[in-house]
């Protein structure tokens, strides 16, 4: 097992390297490219998440989605925004919930 001194030295070195890379990136890489790289990195990291978000739309076509009001009341503050998304609906006369992938 490495000594405490080695661990602290390595952590300091990694932190200094990260700060150097960050300052170089801010100075020489355009904002749009940095934003794109950051969003791709977040997408990559979110693929390892075990959480999902169900997107329940207010209307299913022209019909009111019966799940919307219940979901709006219950799930509003529970689910984090960075999770994957699904589209969930229940038509007025349907007995089964429809679940599909949400675009974007």
PDB file of C-alpha atoms in Angstrom:
ATOM      1  CA  UNK A   1       0.000   0.000   0.000  1.00  0.00           C
ATOM      2  CA  UNK A   2       1.409   3.428  -0.934  1.00  0.00           C
ATOM      3  CA  UNK A   3       2.381   5.809   1.822  1.00  0.00           C
ATOM      4  CA  UNK A   4       0.331   8.869   2.723  1.00  0.00           C
ATOM      5  CA  UNK A   5       3.062  11.110   1.335  1.00  0.00           C
ATOM      6  CA  UNK A   6       2.899   9.332  -2.036  1.00  0.00           C
ATOM      7  CA  UNK A   7      -0.897   9.579  -2.193  1.00  0.00           C
ATOM      8  CA  UNK A   8      -0.891  13.301  -1.330  1.00  0.00           C
ATOM      9  CA  UNK A   9       1.922  13.970  -3.791  1.00  0.00           C
ATOM     10  CA  UNK A  10       0.064  12.137  -6.564  1.00  0.00           C
ATOM     11  CA  UNK A  11      -3.211  13.924  -5.789  1.00  0.00           C
ATOM     12  CA  UNK A  12      -1.470  17.310  -5.843  1.00  0.00           C
ATOM     13  CA  UNK A  13       0.211  16.468  -9.135  1.00  0.00           C
ATOM     14  CA  UNK A  14      -3.086  15.394 -10.713  1.00  0.00           C
ATOM     15  CA  UNK A  15      -4.824  18.546  -9.434  1.00  0.00           C
ATOM     16  CA  UNK A  16      -2.052  20.780 -10.786  1.00  0.00           C
ATOM     17  CA  UNK A  17      -2.187  19.024 -14.163  1.00  0.00           C
ATOM     18  CA  UNK A  18      -5.974  19.420 -14.298  1.00  0.00           C
ATOM     19  CA  UNK A  19      -5.682  23.135 -13.510  1.00  0.00           C
ATOM     20  CA  UNK A  20      -3.037  23.574 -16.215  1.00  0.00           C
ATOM     21  CA  UNK A  21      -5.131  21.738 -18.815  1.00  0.00           C
ATOM     22  CA  UNK A  22      -8.195  23.751 -17.799  1.00  0.00           C
ATOM     23  CA  UNK A  23      -6.421  27.101 -18.196  1.00  0.00           C
ATOM     24  CA  UNK A  24      -4.918  26.099 -21.555  1.00  0.00           C
ATOM     25  CA  UNK A  25      -8.305  24.880 -22.793  1.00  0.00           C
ATOM     26  CA  UNK A  26     -10.032  28.111 -21.720  1.00  0.00           C
ATOM     27  CA  UNK A  27      -7.406  30.205 -23.477  1.00  0.00           C
ATOM     28  CA  UNK A  28      -6.975  28.321 -26.783  1.00  0.00           C
ATOM     29  CA  UNK A  29     -10.131  26.267 -27.416  1.00  0.00           C
ATOM     30  CA  UNK A  30     -13.210  28.186 -28.614  1.00  0.00           C
ATOM     31  CA  UNK A  31     -16.207  28.176 -26.281  1.00  0.00           C
ATOM     32  CA  UNK A  32     -18.411  26.263 -28.748  1.00  0.00           C
ATOM     33  CA  UNK A  33     -15.884  23.431 -29.062  1.00  0.00           C
ATOM     34  CA  UNK A  34     -15.380  23.272 -25.282  1.00  0.00           C
ATOM     35  CA  UNK A  35     -19.142  23.169 -24.800  1.00  0.00           C
ATOM     36  CA  UNK A  36     -19.459  20.365 -27.364  1.00  0.00           C
ATOM     37  CA  UNK A  37     -16.657  18.344 -25.753  1.00  0.00           C
ATOM     38  CA  UNK A  38     -18.180  18.869 -22.310  1.00  0.00           C
ATOM     39  CA  UNK A  39     -21.636  17.766 -23.468  1.00  0.00           C
ATOM     40  CA  UNK A  40     -20.194  14.661 -25.152  1.00  0.00           C
ATOM     41  CA  UNK A  41     -18.248  13.841 -21.996  1.00  0.00           C
ATOM     42  CA  UNK A  42     -21.424  14.210 -19.882  1.00  0.00           C
ATOM     43  CA  UNK A  43     -23.312  11.975 -22.321  1.00  0.00           C
ATOM     44  CA  UNK A  44     -20.554   9.380 -22.077  1.00  0.00           C
ATOM     45  CA  UNK A  45     -20.568   9.458 -18.276  1.00  0.00           C
ATOM     46  CA  UNK A  46     -24.362   9.329 -18.091  1.00  0.00           C
ATOM     47  CA  UNK A  47     -24.336   6.068 -20.052  1.00  0.00           C
ATOM     48  CA  UNK A  48     -22.931   4.428 -16.908  1.00  0.00           C
ATOM     49  CA  UNK A  49     -25.805   5.681 -14.756  1.00  0.00           C
ATOM     50  CA  UNK A  50     -28.367   3.215 -13.483  1.00  0.00           C
ATOM     51  CA  UNK A  51     -31.036   5.913 -13.254  1.00  0.00           C
ATOM     52  CA  UNK A  52     -33.648   6.774 -15.880  1.00  0.00           C
ATOM     53  CA  UNK A  53     -36.197   9.538 -16.330  1.00  0.00           C
ATOM     54  CA  UNK A  54     -39.683   8.871 -17.632  1.00  0.00           C
ATOM     55  CA  UNK A  55     -41.068  11.782 -19.682  1.00  0.00           C
ATOM     56  CA  UNK A  56     -44.839  11.817 -19.350  1.00  0.00           C
ATOM     57  CA  UNK A  57     -46.439  14.197 -21.830  1.00  0.00           C
ATOM     58  CA  UNK A  58     -49.622  16.086 -21.030  1.00  0.00           C
ATOM     59  CA  UNK A  59     -51.353  14.967 -24.227  1.00  0.00           C
ATOM     60  CA  UNK A  60     -51.236  11.726 -26.221  1.00  0.00           C
ATOM     61  CA  UNK A  61     -52.137  13.031 -29.659  1.00  0.00           C
ATOM     62  CA  UNK A  62     -55.368  14.956 -29.051  1.00  0.00           C
ATOM     63  CA  UNK A  63     -56.278  12.998 -25.917  1.00  0.00           C
ATOM     64  CA  UNK A  64     -55.328  13.970 -22.374  1.00  0.00           C
ATOM     65  CA  UNK A  65     -52.670  11.641 -20.921  1.00  0.00           C
ATOM     66  CA  UNK A  66     -54.096  10.264 -17.674  1.00  0.00           C
ATOM     67  CA  UNK A  67     -50.655   9.688 -16.181  1.00  0.00           C
ATOM     68  CA  UNK A  68     -49.606  13.317 -16.513  1.00  0.00           C
ATOM     69  CA  UNK A  69     -51.395  14.822 -13.520  1.00  0.00           C
ATOM     70  CA  UNK A  70     -50.310  12.018 -11.179  1.00  0.00           C
ATOM     71  CA  UNK A  71     -46.728  12.174 -12.430  1.00  0.00           C
ATOM     72  CA  UNK A  72     -46.669  15.965 -12.254  1.00  0.00           C
ATOM     73  CA  UNK A  73     -47.763  15.855  -8.634  1.00  0.00           C
ATOM     74  CA  UNK A  74     -45.481  13.029  -7.528  1.00  0.00           C
ATOM     75  CA  UNK A  75     -42.312  13.189  -9.641  1.00  0.00           C
ATOM     76  CA  UNK A  76     -41.672  16.919 -10.065  1.00  0.00           C
ATOM     77  CA  UNK A  77     -38.770  17.184  -7.597  1.00  0.00           C
ATOM     78  CA  UNK A  78     -37.675  13.549  -7.348  1.00  0.00           C
ATOM     79  CA  UNK A  79     -35.929  12.726 -10.639  1.00  0.00           C
ATOM     80  CA  UNK A  80     -32.584  14.389 -11.514  1.00  0.00           C
ATOM     81  CA  UNK A  81     -32.421  15.978 -15.010  1.00  0.00           C
ATOM     82  CA  UNK A  82     -29.261  14.232 -16.186  1.00  0.00           C
ATOM     83  CA  UNK A  83     -30.827  10.772 -16.375  1.00  0.00           C
ATOM     84  CA  UNK A  84     -31.971   8.972 -19.501  1.00  0.00           C
ATOM     85  CA  UNK A  85     -35.448   9.729 -20.807  1.00  0.00           C
ATOM     86  CA  UNK A  86     -38.409   7.603 -21.844  1.00  0.00           C
ATOM     87  CA  UNK A  87     -41.814   8.625 -23.172  1.00  0.00           C
ATOM     88  CA  UNK A  88     -44.707   7.180 -21.143  1.00  0.00           C
ATOM     89  CA  UNK A  89     -48.410   7.491 -21.937  1.00  0.00           C
ATOM     90  CA  UNK A  90     -51.809   6.001 -21.160  1.00  0.00           C
ATOM     91  CA  UNK A  91     -54.621   6.735 -23.618  1.00  0.00           C
ATOM     92  CA  UNK A  92     -58.101   7.346 -22.114  1.00  0.00           C
ATOM     93  CA  UNK A  93     -59.518   3.885 -22.916  1.00  0.00           C
ATOM     94  CA  UNK A  94     -56.249   1.947 -22.814  1.00  0.00           C
ATOM     95  CA  UNK A  95     -55.425  -0.590 -20.137  1.00  0.00           C
ATOM     96  CA  UNK A  96     -51.664  -0.740 -20.779  1.00  0.00           C
ATOM     97  CA  UNK A  97     -49.034   1.952 -20.334  1.00  0.00           C
ATOM     98  CA  UNK A  98     -47.058   2.765 -23.482  1.00  0.00           C
ATOM     99  CA  UNK A  99     -43.301   3.271 -22.929  1.00  0.00           C
ATOM    100  CA  UNK A 100     -40.912   4.394 -25.691  1.00  0.00           C
ATOM    101  CA  UNK A 101     -37.546   6.160 -25.995  1.00  0.00           C
ATOM    102  CA  UNK A 102     -37.725   9.962 -25.881  1.00  0.00           C
ATOM    103  CA  UNK A 103     -35.715  11.757 -28.582  1.00  0.00           C
ATOM    104  CA  UNK A 104     -32.791  13.959 -27.417  1.00  0.00           C
TER     105      UNK A 104
END
